[in-house]
PDB file of C-alpha atoms in Angstrom:
ATOM      1  CA  MET A   1     207.023 -92.268   1.141  1.00 66.00           C
ATOM      2  CA  ILE A   2     210.364 -93.259  -0.686  1.00 85.00           C
ATOM      3  CA  LEU A   3     210.655 -89.790  -1.929  1.00 88.00           C
ATOM      4  CA  GLU A   4     210.909 -88.435   1.588  1.00 90.00           C
ATOM      5  CA  LEU A   5     213.617 -91.006   2.354  1.00 92.00           C
ATOM      6  CA  MET A   6     215.588 -89.652  -1.017  1.00 93.00           C
ATOM      7  CA  ILE A   7     215.081 -86.189   0.039  1.00 94.00           C
ATOM      8  CA  ALA A   8     216.537 -86.600   3.450  1.00 94.00           C
ATOM      9  CA  LEU A   9     219.417 -88.663   2.154  1.00 95.00           C
ATOM     10  CA  SER A  10     220.043 -86.038  -0.520  1.00 95.00           C
ATOM     11  CA  VAL A  11     220.319 -83.332   2.202  1.00 96.00           C
ATOM     12  CA  GLY A  12     222.912 -85.571   3.863  1.00 96.00           C
ATOM     13  CA  ALA A  13     224.812 -85.778   0.557  1.00 96.00           C
ATOM     14  CA  GLY A  14     224.621 -82.025   0.126  1.00 96.00           C
ATOM     15  CA  LEU A  15     225.928 -81.376   3.827  1.00 96.00           C
ATOM     16  CA  PHE A  16     228.744 -83.789   3.118  1.00 96.00           C
ATOM     17  CA  GLY A  17     229.831 -82.118  -0.115  1.00 96.00           C
ATOM     18  CA  VAL A  18     229.741 -78.846   1.501  1.00 95.00           C
ATOM     19  CA  GLY A  19     231.817 -79.841   4.586  1.00 95.00           C
ATOM     20  CA  LEU A  20     234.326 -81.892   2.512  1.00 95.00           C
ATOM     21  CA  TYR A  21     234.908 -78.582   0.410  1.00 94.00           C
ATOM     22  CA  GLY A  22     235.255 -76.589   3.702  1.00 93.00           C
ATOM     23  CA  ALA A  23     237.651 -79.031   5.435  1.00 93.00           C
ATOM     24  CA  LEU A  24     239.852 -79.066   2.505  1.00 93.00           C
ATOM     25  CA  SER A  25     239.804 -75.454   1.504  1.00 91.00           C
ATOM     26  CA  GLN A  26     240.115 -73.688   4.718  1.00 89.00           C
ATOM     27  CA  THR A  27     243.621 -72.608   6.248  1.00 86.00           C
ATOM     28  CA  ASN A  28     242.292 -71.878   9.709  1.00 85.00           C
ATOM     29  CA  LEU A  29     241.944 -74.746  12.233  1.00 86.00           C
ATOM     30  CA  VAL A  30     238.621 -73.632  13.687  1.00 85.00           C
ATOM     31  CA  MET A  31     237.122 -73.270  10.161  1.00 87.00           C
ATOM     32  CA  ILE A  32     238.515 -76.869   9.166  1.00 91.00           C
ATOM     33  CA  LEU A  33     236.731 -78.165  12.377  1.00 90.00           C
ATOM     34  CA  MET A  34     233.482 -76.463  11.106  1.00 90.00           C
ATOM     35  CA  GLY A  35     233.847 -78.487   7.805  1.00 93.00           C
ATOM     36  CA  VAL A  36     234.148 -81.631   9.870  1.00 94.00           C
ATOM     37  CA  GLU A  37     231.124 -80.685  11.798  1.00 93.00           C
ATOM     38  CA  LEU A  38     228.931 -80.338   8.687  1.00 95.00           C
ATOM     39  CA  ILE A  39     230.382 -83.892   7.511  1.00 95.00           C
ATOM     40  CA  LEU A  40     229.362 -85.472  10.890  1.00 95.00           C
ATOM     41  CA  ALA A  41     225.985 -83.588  10.536  1.00 95.00           C
ATOM     42  CA  ALA A  42     225.430 -85.419   7.169  1.00 96.00           C
ATOM     43  CA  ALA A  43     226.056 -88.716   8.883  1.00 95.00           C
ATOM     44  CA  LEU A  44     223.369 -87.774  11.612  1.00 95.00           C
ATOM     45  CA  VAL A  45     220.848 -86.934   8.941  1.00 96.00           C
ATOM     46  CA  ASN A  46     221.443 -90.364   7.045  1.00 95.00           C
ATOM     47  CA  ILE A  47     221.260 -92.367  10.268  1.00 95.00           C
ATOM     48  CA  VAL A  48     217.995 -90.783  11.307  1.00 95.00           C
ATOM     49  CA  ALA A  49     216.518 -91.059   7.818  1.00 95.00           C
ATOM     50  CA  PHE A  50     217.531 -94.735   7.668  1.00 94.00           C
ATOM     51  CA  TRP A  51     215.947 -95.216  11.077  1.00 94.00           C
ATOM     52  CA  ARG A  52     212.729 -93.363  10.190  1.00 93.00           C
ATOM     53  CA  TYR A  53     211.925 -94.843   6.837  1.00 92.00           C
ATOM     54  CA  LEU A  54     213.528 -98.275   6.921  1.00 93.00           C
ATOM     55  CA  HIS A  55     213.770 -99.568  10.594  1.00 91.00           C
ATOM     56  CA  PRO A  56     211.672 -97.350  12.939  1.00 91.00           C
ATOM     57  CA  ASP A  57     211.379-100.193  15.336  1.00 89.00           C
ATOM     58  CA  GLU A  58     215.188-100.464  15.808  1.00 89.00           C
ATOM     59  CA  PRO A  59     216.453 -98.230  18.802  1.00 89.00           C
ATOM     60  CA  ALA A  60     220.007 -98.974  17.930  1.00 90.00           C
ATOM     61  CA  ALA A  61     219.927 -96.482  15.100  1.00 90.00           C
ATOM     62  CA  GLN A  62     219.086 -93.850  17.847  1.00 91.00           C
ATOM     63  CA  MET A  63     221.931 -95.024  19.827  1.00 92.00           C
ATOM     64  CA  PHE A  64     224.257 -94.593  16.702  1.00 91.00           C
ATOM     65  CA  VAL A  65     223.023 -90.941  16.529  1.00 92.00           C
ATOM     66  CA  LEU A  66     224.226 -90.457  20.342  1.00 92.00           C
ATOM     67  CA  ILE A  67     227.571 -91.979  19.407  1.00 92.00           C
ATOM     68  CA  VAL A  68     228.034 -89.733  16.409  1.00 92.00           C
ATOM     69  CA  MET A  69     227.091 -86.807  18.686  1.00 91.00           C
ATOM     70  CA  ALA A  70     229.750 -87.819  21.198  1.00 91.00           C
ATOM     71  CA  VAL A  71     232.386 -88.009  18.501  1.00 90.00           C
ATOM     72  CA  MET A  72     231.272 -84.367  17.567  1.00 89.00           C
ATOM     73  CA  ALA A  73     231.976 -83.170  20.991  1.00 88.00           C
ATOM     74  CA  VAL A  74     235.194 -85.119  21.247  1.00 90.00           C
ATOM     75  CA  GLU A  75     236.432 -83.624  17.979  1.00 89.00           C
ATOM     76  CA  MET A  76     235.560 -80.114  19.146  1.00 87.00           C
ATOM     77  CA  ALA A  77     237.256 -80.495  22.554  1.00 86.00           C
ATOM     78  CA  VAL A  78     240.360 -82.079  21.125  1.00 88.00           C
ATOM     79  CA  GLY A  79     240.452 -79.397  18.176  1.00 88.00           C
ATOM     80  CA  PHE A  80     240.194 -76.503  20.541  1.00 85.00           C
ATOM     81  CA  GLY A  81     242.847 -77.999  22.927  1.00 86.00           C
ATOM     82  CA  ILE A  82     245.081 -78.118  19.966  1.00 86.00           C
ATOM     83  CA  ALA A  83     244.134 -74.710  18.748  1.00 84.00           C
ATOM     84  CA  ILE A  84     244.811 -73.056  22.255  1.00 84.00           C
ATOM     85  CA  ALA A  85     248.152 -74.840  22.382  1.00 84.00           C
ATOM     86  CA  ARG A  86     249.186 -73.798  18.924  1.00 83.00           C
ATOM     87  CA  PHE A  87     248.040 -70.285  19.558  1.00 82.00           C
ATOM     88  CA  ARG A  88     250.167 -69.846  22.576  1.00 81.00           C
ATOM     89  CA  VAL A  89     253.246 -71.135  20.817  1.00 80.00           C
ATOM     90  CA  ARG A  90     252.807 -69.302  17.421  1.00 79.00           C
ATOM     91  CA  GLY A  91     250.129 -66.656  18.025  1.00 79.00           C
ATOM     92  CA  SER A  92     248.081 -68.287  15.227  1.00 78.00           C
ATOM     93  CA  VAL A  93     245.940 -71.213  14.146  1.00 78.00           C
ATOM     94  CA  GLU A  94     246.736 -71.001  10.463  1.00 79.00           C
ATOM     95  CA  MET A  95     247.438 -74.455   9.340  1.00 78.00           C
ATOM     96  CA  GLU A  96     249.498 -73.264   6.455  1.00 76.00           C
ATOM     97  CA  GLU A  97     252.117 -72.363   8.801  1.00 76.00           C
ATOM     98  CA  ALA A  98     251.978 -75.815  10.666  1.00 76.00           C
ATOM     99  CA  ARG A  99     254.898 -77.550   8.878  1.00 75.00           C
ATOM    100  CA  GLU A 100     257.001 -78.751  12.062  1.00 72.00           C
ATOM    101  CA  LEU A 101     256.044 -82.349  11.613  1.00 67.00           C
ATOM    102  CA  LYS A 102     257.019 -82.164   7.880  1.00 68.00           C
ATOM    103  CA  GLY A 103     260.035 -84.239   7.261  1.00 60.00           C
TER     104      GLY A 103
ATOM    105  CA  MET B   1     196.801 -81.938   1.951  1.00 58.00           C
ATOM    106  CA  THR B   2     197.990 -85.117   3.381  1.00 63.00           C
ATOM    107  CA  GLY B   3     200.310 -85.493   6.433  1.00 60.00           C
ATOM    108  CA  LEU B   4     202.878 -86.990   4.203  1.00 65.00           C
ATOM    109  CA  THR B   5     202.871 -84.085   1.656  1.00 84.00           C
ATOM    110  CA  VAL B   6     203.263 -81.682   4.622  1.00 87.00           C
ATOM    111  CA  GLN B   7     206.260 -83.818   5.954  1.00 88.00           C
ATOM    112  CA  MET B   8     207.819 -83.704   2.481  1.00 90.00           C
ATOM    113  CA  ILE B   9     207.355 -79.910   2.263  1.00 93.00           C
ATOM    114  CA  PHE B  10     209.058 -79.387   5.710  1.00 94.00           C
ATOM    115  CA  LEU B  11     211.765 -81.894   4.715  1.00 94.00           C
ATOM    116  CA  VAL B  12     212.531 -79.934   1.751  1.00 95.00           C
ATOM    117  CA  PHE B  13     212.478 -76.499   3.514  1.00 96.00           C
ATOM    118  CA  PHE B  14     214.776 -77.582   6.531  1.00 96.00           C
ATOM    119  CA  GLY B  15     216.960 -79.533   4.088  1.00 96.00           C
ATOM    120  CA  ALA B  16     217.486 -76.664   1.914  1.00 96.00           C
ATOM    121  CA  ALA B  17     218.033 -74.440   4.891  1.00 96.00           C
ATOM    122  CA  ALA B  18     220.723 -76.767   6.422  1.00 96.00           C
ATOM    123  CA  VAL B  19     222.651 -76.965   3.055  1.00 96.00           C
ATOM    124  CA  TRP B  20     222.321 -73.272   2.463  1.00 96.00           C
ATOM    125  CA  PHE B  21     223.626 -72.252   5.822  1.00 95.00           C
ATOM    126  CA  GLY B  22     226.360 -74.878   5.408  1.00 95.00           C
ATOM    127  CA  ILE B  23     227.466 -72.935   2.141  1.00 95.00           C
ATOM    128  CA  VAL B  24     227.186 -69.538   3.981  1.00 94.00           C
ATOM    129  CA  VAL B  25     229.660 -70.822   6.515  1.00 92.00           C
ATOM    130  CA  PHE B  26     232.550 -70.683   3.953  1.00 90.00           C
ATOM    131  CA  ARG B  27     231.279 -67.858   1.858  1.00 89.00           C
ATOM    132  CA  THR B  28     231.303 -65.174   4.481  1.00 86.00           C
ATOM    133  CA  HIS B  29     234.362 -63.340   5.535  1.00 81.00           C
ATOM    134  CA  SER B  30     233.113 -62.687   8.939  1.00 81.00           C
ATOM    135  CA  MET B  31     234.073 -65.348  11.421  1.00 80.00           C
ATOM    136  CA  VAL B  32     231.167 -64.676  13.708  1.00 82.00           C
ATOM    137  CA  ARG B  33     228.690 -64.809  10.833  1.00 86.00           C
ATOM    138  CA  SER B  34     230.300 -68.192   9.978  1.00 88.00           C
ATOM    139  CA  ALA B  35     229.719 -69.609  13.611  1.00 87.00           C
ATOM    140  CA  LEU B  36     226.071 -68.251  13.383  1.00 89.00           C
ATOM    141  CA  ALA B  37     225.511 -69.756  10.074  1.00 93.00           C
ATOM    142  CA  LEU B  38     226.862 -73.131  11.340  1.00 92.00           C
ATOM    143  CA  LEU B  39     224.484 -72.766  14.195  1.00 92.00           C
ATOM    144  CA  PHE B  40     221.545 -72.253  11.901  1.00 94.00           C
ATOM    145  CA  SER B  41     222.595 -75.176   9.735  1.00 95.00           C
ATOM    146  CA  GLN B  42     222.701 -77.657  12.805  1.00 94.00           C
ATOM    147  CA  THR B  43     219.627 -76.273  14.007  1.00 94.00           C
ATOM    148  CA  ALA B  44     217.963 -76.930  10.771  1.00 96.00           C
ATOM    149  CA  VAL B  45     219.278 -80.344  10.916  1.00 96.00           C
ATOM    150  CA  GLY B  46     217.702 -80.674  14.366  1.00 95.00           C
ATOM    151  CA  ALA B  47     214.480 -79.436  12.840  1.00 96.00           C
ATOM    152  CA  LEU B  48     214.831 -82.317  10.108  1.00 95.00           C
ATOM    153  CA  PHE B  49     214.955 -84.775  12.948  1.00 95.00           C
ATOM    154  CA  LEU B  50     211.821 -83.355  14.313  1.00 95.00           C
ATOM    155  CA  VAL B  51     210.069 -83.563  11.009  1.00 94.00           C
ATOM    156  CA  MET B  52     211.228 -87.254  10.671  1.00 93.00           C
ATOM    157  CA  GLN B  53     209.508 -87.835  14.190  1.00 92.00           C
ATOM    158  CA  ALA B  54     212.579 -88.244  16.176  1.00 92.00           C
ATOM    159  CA  GLU B  55     211.570 -85.872  18.812  1.00 92.00           C
ATOM    160  CA  PHE B  56     214.355 -86.547  21.440  1.00 92.00           C
ATOM    161  CA  LEU B  57     217.147 -86.611  19.019  1.00 93.00           C
ATOM    162  CA  GLY B  58     215.954 -83.415  17.282  1.00 94.00           C
ATOM    163  CA  VAL B  59     215.647 -81.500  20.707  1.00 94.00           C
ATOM    164  CA  LEU B  60     218.992 -83.034  21.715  1.00 92.00           C
ATOM    165  CA  GLN B  61     220.674 -81.797  18.506  1.00 92.00           C
ATOM    166  CA  ILE B  62     219.304 -78.154  18.824  1.00 93.00           C
ATOM    167  CA  MET B  63     220.335 -77.917  22.597  1.00 92.00           C
ATOM    168  CA  MET B  64     223.817 -79.451  21.967  1.00 89.00           C
ATOM    169  CA  MET B  65     224.616 -77.470  18.964  1.00 86.00           C
ATOM    170  CA  ALA B  66     223.314 -74.045  20.395  1.00 86.00           C
ATOM    171  CA  THR B  67     225.825 -74.503  23.173  1.00 86.00           C
ATOM    172  CA  GLU B  68     228.702 -75.807  20.965  1.00 83.00           C
ATOM    173  CA  MET B  69     228.327 -73.051  18.320  1.00 83.00           C
ATOM    174  CA  SER B  70     228.248 -70.407  20.886  1.00 83.00           C
ATOM    175  CA  VAL B  71     231.553 -71.564  22.333  1.00 82.00           C
ATOM    176  CA  MET B  72     232.937 -71.743  18.712  1.00 78.00           C
ATOM    177  CA  ALA B  73     231.851 -68.240  18.087  1.00 81.00           C
ATOM    178  CA  ILE B  74     233.860 -67.109  21.139  1.00 82.00           C
ATOM    179  CA  PHE B  75     236.913 -69.187  19.808  1.00 75.00           C
ATOM    180  CA  MET B  76     236.590 -67.572  16.541  1.00 75.00           C
ATOM    181  CA  VAL B  77     236.792 -64.053  17.868  1.00 77.00           C
ATOM    182  CA  MET B  78     239.782 -65.057  20.191  1.00 75.00           C
ATOM    183  CA  PHE B  79     241.863 -66.859  17.496  1.00 71.00           C
ATOM    184  CA  MET B  80     241.141 -65.038  14.125  1.00 68.00           C
ATOM    185  CA  MET B  81     243.234 -62.232  12.984  1.00 63.00           C
ATOM    186  CA  ASP B  82     240.218 -60.557  11.464  1.00 63.00           C
ATOM    187  CA  PRO B  83     237.046 -61.894  13.072  1.00 61.00           C
ATOM    188  CA  GLY B  84     234.869 -59.201  11.726  1.00 61.00           C
ATOM    189  CA  GLY B  85     235.995 -59.978   8.207  1.00 60.00           C
ATOM    190  CA  LEU B  86     236.401 -56.237   7.522  1.00 60.00           C
ATOM    191  CA  GLY B  87     240.035 -56.732   6.018  1.00 62.00           C
ATOM    192  CA  GLU B  88     238.425 -59.195   3.448  1.00 65.00           C
ATOM    193  CA  MET B  89     241.248 -61.530   4.332  1.00 66.00           C
ATOM    194  CA  ASP B  90     241.355 -64.737   2.124  1.00 71.00           C
ATOM    195  CA  MET B  91     241.859 -67.566   4.421  1.00 74.00           C
ATOM    196  CA  THR B  92     241.489 -70.489   1.866  1.00 78.00           C
ATOM    197  CA  HIS B  93     243.887 -72.661  -0.071  1.00 80.00           C
ATOM    198  CA  GLN B  94     243.722 -75.161  -2.869  1.00 85.00           C
ATOM    199  CA  LYS B  95     240.229 -73.928  -3.815  1.00 85.00           C
ATOM    200  CA  ARG B  96     240.050 -75.789  -7.124  1.00 89.00           C
ATOM    201  CA  LEU B  97     240.939 -79.096  -5.600  1.00 91.00           C
ATOM    202  CA  SER B  98     238.629 -78.654  -2.846  1.00 89.00           C
ATOM    203  CA  LEU B  99     235.778 -77.778  -5.150  1.00 90.00           C
ATOM    204  CA  TRP B 100     236.427 -80.778  -7.159  1.00 93.00           C
ATOM    205  CA  ALA B 101     236.652 -82.943  -4.040  1.00 93.00           C
ATOM    206  CA  GLY B 102     233.498 -81.537  -2.642  1.00 92.00           C
ATOM    207  CA  GLY B 103     231.716 -81.748  -6.012  1.00 93.00           C
ATOM    208  CA  ILE B 104     232.817 -85.468  -6.637  1.00 94.00           C
ATOM    209  CA  GLY B 105     231.850 -86.240  -3.001  1.00 93.00           C
ATOM    210  CA  LEU B 106     228.477 -84.865  -3.552  1.00 93.00           C
ATOM    211  CA  LEU B 107     227.785 -86.505  -6.886  1.00 95.00           C
ATOM    212  CA  ALA B 108     229.101 -89.921  -5.406  1.00 94.00           C
ATOM    213  CA  ALA B 109     226.748 -89.559  -2.468  1.00 93.00           C
ATOM    214  CA  LEU B 110     223.869 -88.607  -4.612  1.00 93.00           C
ATOM    215  CA  MET B 111     224.437 -91.545  -6.841  1.00 93.00           C
ATOM    216  CA  LEU B 112     224.476 -93.779  -3.683  1.00 92.00           C
ATOM    217  CA  VAL B 113     221.183 -92.285  -2.688  1.00 91.00           C
ATOM    218  CA  TRP B 114     219.304 -92.383  -5.906  1.00 91.00           C
ATOM    219  CA  LEU B 115     220.545 -95.647  -7.611  1.00 91.00           C
ATOM    220  CA  PRO B 116     219.823 -98.619  -5.178  1.00 88.00           C
ATOM    221  CA  ASP B 117     216.345 -99.923  -4.556  1.00 87.00           C
ATOM    222  CA  TRP B 118     215.875 -99.312  -0.805  1.00 86.00           C
ATOM    223  CA  GLY B 119     212.978-101.679  -0.440  1.00 84.00           C
ATOM    224  CA  PRO B 120     209.762-101.178   1.490  1.00 86.00           C
ATOM    225  CA  VAL B 121     209.491 -98.038   3.486  1.00 85.00           C
ATOM    226  CA  ALA B 122     207.918 -97.962   6.823  1.00 85.00           C
ATOM    227  CA  LEU B 123     204.699 -95.823   6.986  1.00 83.00           C
ATOM    228  CA  SER B 124     204.622 -95.349  10.826  1.00 86.00           C
ATOM    229  CA  VAL B 125     206.835 -94.658  13.640  1.00 89.00           C
ATOM    230  CA  PRO B 126     206.574 -95.475  17.477  1.00 90.00           C
ATOM    231  CA  GLY B 127     205.322 -92.428  19.415  1.00 89.00           C
ATOM    232  CA  ALA B 128     207.877 -90.123  21.231  1.00 88.00           C
ATOM    233  CA  HIS B 129     207.293 -91.893  24.601  1.00 90.00           C
ATOM    234  CA  GLU B 130     207.846 -95.438  23.154  1.00 91.00           C
ATOM    235  CA  GLN B 131     210.844 -94.205  21.321  1.00 90.00           C
ATOM    236  CA  ALA B 132     212.446 -92.713  24.467  1.00 90.00           C
ATOM    237  CA  GLN B 133     211.644 -95.697  26.524  1.00 91.00           C
ATOM    238  CA  ALA B 134     213.039 -98.192  23.795  1.00 92.00           C
ATOM    239  CA  LEU B 135     216.231 -95.962  23.493  1.00 90.00           C
ATOM    240  CA  GLY B 136     216.840 -96.057  27.288  1.00 90.00           C
ATOM    241  CA  ARG B 137     216.410 -99.944  27.227  1.00 92.00           C
ATOM    242  CA  GLU B 138     218.816-100.037  24.313  1.00 91.00           C
ATOM    243  CA  LEU B 139     221.352 -97.908  26.053  1.00 89.00           C
ATOM    244  CA  LEU B 140     221.050 -99.577  29.465  1.00 90.00           C
ATOM    245  CA  GLY B 141     220.737-103.188  27.828  1.00 90.00           C
ATOM    246  CA  ARG B 142     222.267-104.533  24.823  1.00 89.00           C
ATOM    247  CA  SER B 143     224.419-101.481  23.790  1.00 89.00           C
ATOM    248  CA  MET B 144     225.634-100.596  27.373  1.00 92.00           C
ATOM    249  CA  LEU B 145     229.210-101.263  26.517  1.00 92.00           C
ATOM    250  CA  VAL B 146     229.045 -98.951  23.459  1.00 90.00           C
ATOM    251  CA  PHE B 147     227.542 -96.256  25.511  1.00 90.00           C
ATOM    252  CA  GLN B 148     230.010 -96.558  28.385  1.00 91.00           C
ATOM    253  CA  SER B 149     232.748 -96.456  25.840  1.00 91.00           C
ATOM    254  CA  ALA B 150     231.509 -93.154  24.408  1.00 90.00           C
ATOM    255  CA  GLY B 151     231.347 -91.727  27.868  1.00 91.00           C
ATOM    256  CA  LEU B 152     234.898 -93.014  28.562  1.00 93.00           C
ATOM    257  CA  THR B 153     235.949 -91.428  25.332  1.00 91.00           C
ATOM    258  CA  ILE B 154     234.408 -88.022  26.047  1.00 91.00           C
ATOM    259  CA  LEU B 155     236.177 -88.022  29.553  1.00 92.00           C
ATOM    260  CA  THR B 156     239.491 -88.894  27.994  1.00 92.00           C
ATOM    261  CA  ALA B 157     239.083 -86.174  25.532  1.00 90.00           C
ATOM    262  CA  MET B 158     238.163 -83.702  28.095  1.00 89.00           C
ATOM    263  CA  VAL B 159     241.353 -84.464  30.191  1.00 91.00           C
ATOM    264  CA  ALA B 160     243.544 -84.658  27.002  1.00 89.00           C
ATOM    265  CA  ALA B 161     242.130 -81.298  25.678  1.00 87.00           C
ATOM    266  CA  THR B 162     242.701 -79.666  29.073  1.00 87.00           C
ATOM    267  CA  MET B 163     246.225 -81.180  29.392  1.00 86.00           C
ATOM    268  CA  VAL B 164     247.318 -79.880  25.918  1.00 83.00           C
ATOM    269  CA  ALA B 165     245.780 -76.422  26.576  1.00 79.00           C
ATOM    270  CA  ILE B 166     247.158 -75.584  30.057  1.00 80.00           C
ATOM    271  CA  VAL B 167     250.277 -73.502  30.190  1.00 72.00           C
ATOM    272  CA  PRO B 168     253.346 -75.440  31.270  1.00 71.00           C
ATOM    273  CA  ASN B 169     255.263 -74.054  34.340  1.00 69.00           C
ATOM    274  CA  ALA B 170     258.971 -73.283  34.294  1.00 65.00           C
ATOM    275  CA  GLU B 171     259.867 -76.535  35.932  1.00 65.00           C
ATOM    276  CA  GLN B 172     257.986 -78.561  33.311  1.00 63.00           C
ATOM    277  CA  ARG B 173     259.420 -76.441  30.590  1.00 61.00           C
ATOM    278  CA  LYS B 174     263.085 -77.941  31.396  1.00 60.00           C
TER     279      LYS B 174
END
């Protein structure tokens, strides 16, 4: 049974590693958001695994999952809002070109 | 074959699918394929929830991600210079640093998973009906403030995203 917990947590670790690579290596804003989505998916897998194998009687863990899902939705909404605003001004969402705030 | 062994096989299968499609997101040059790969990865995560007997969360994850990734695919096509990936454009930077960061992050997370003693593991979970009932009581009881805060945050984000995205008129530009 402990092996199932380890497998689930390892999947979370894998998603976290891939998401971190994607968020750091991509130059396009939408692709960076995809990396962040994978990192949040890793958090979701870990929370559900902890709930299932360690504290199945604790509904607060499932509530945490709903909060992370809300964070995912917020991240997407704000990210796309910024992408649209930037695309209007510059005609591109390449973050390599976003240097306006650089001192 | 016992129920637990079957659960382990499905965990490995959907876990490998989630990670593999996550890798495909950043390997393909086609942005539409990237969005679809992320959709499959998130669906596999939803299937993992179902395998771990979190039925409500599994279905919620699959439904939410199907919608979110469809929207993302549309944005991809709108915003990318080469959405089909036919031009083989490279849209990456600091690849070596990112690979190191991702690799170190993965190793650190794996060490955190495999080194500690997690203590006794629960053998059974409440049924789907009891889970939904307990979650409902949790949301409308002890965690109501947190839940309402999440709702308010989503509303604020929706308003903020709309305000950022709308075209300013001539008077506002002055």
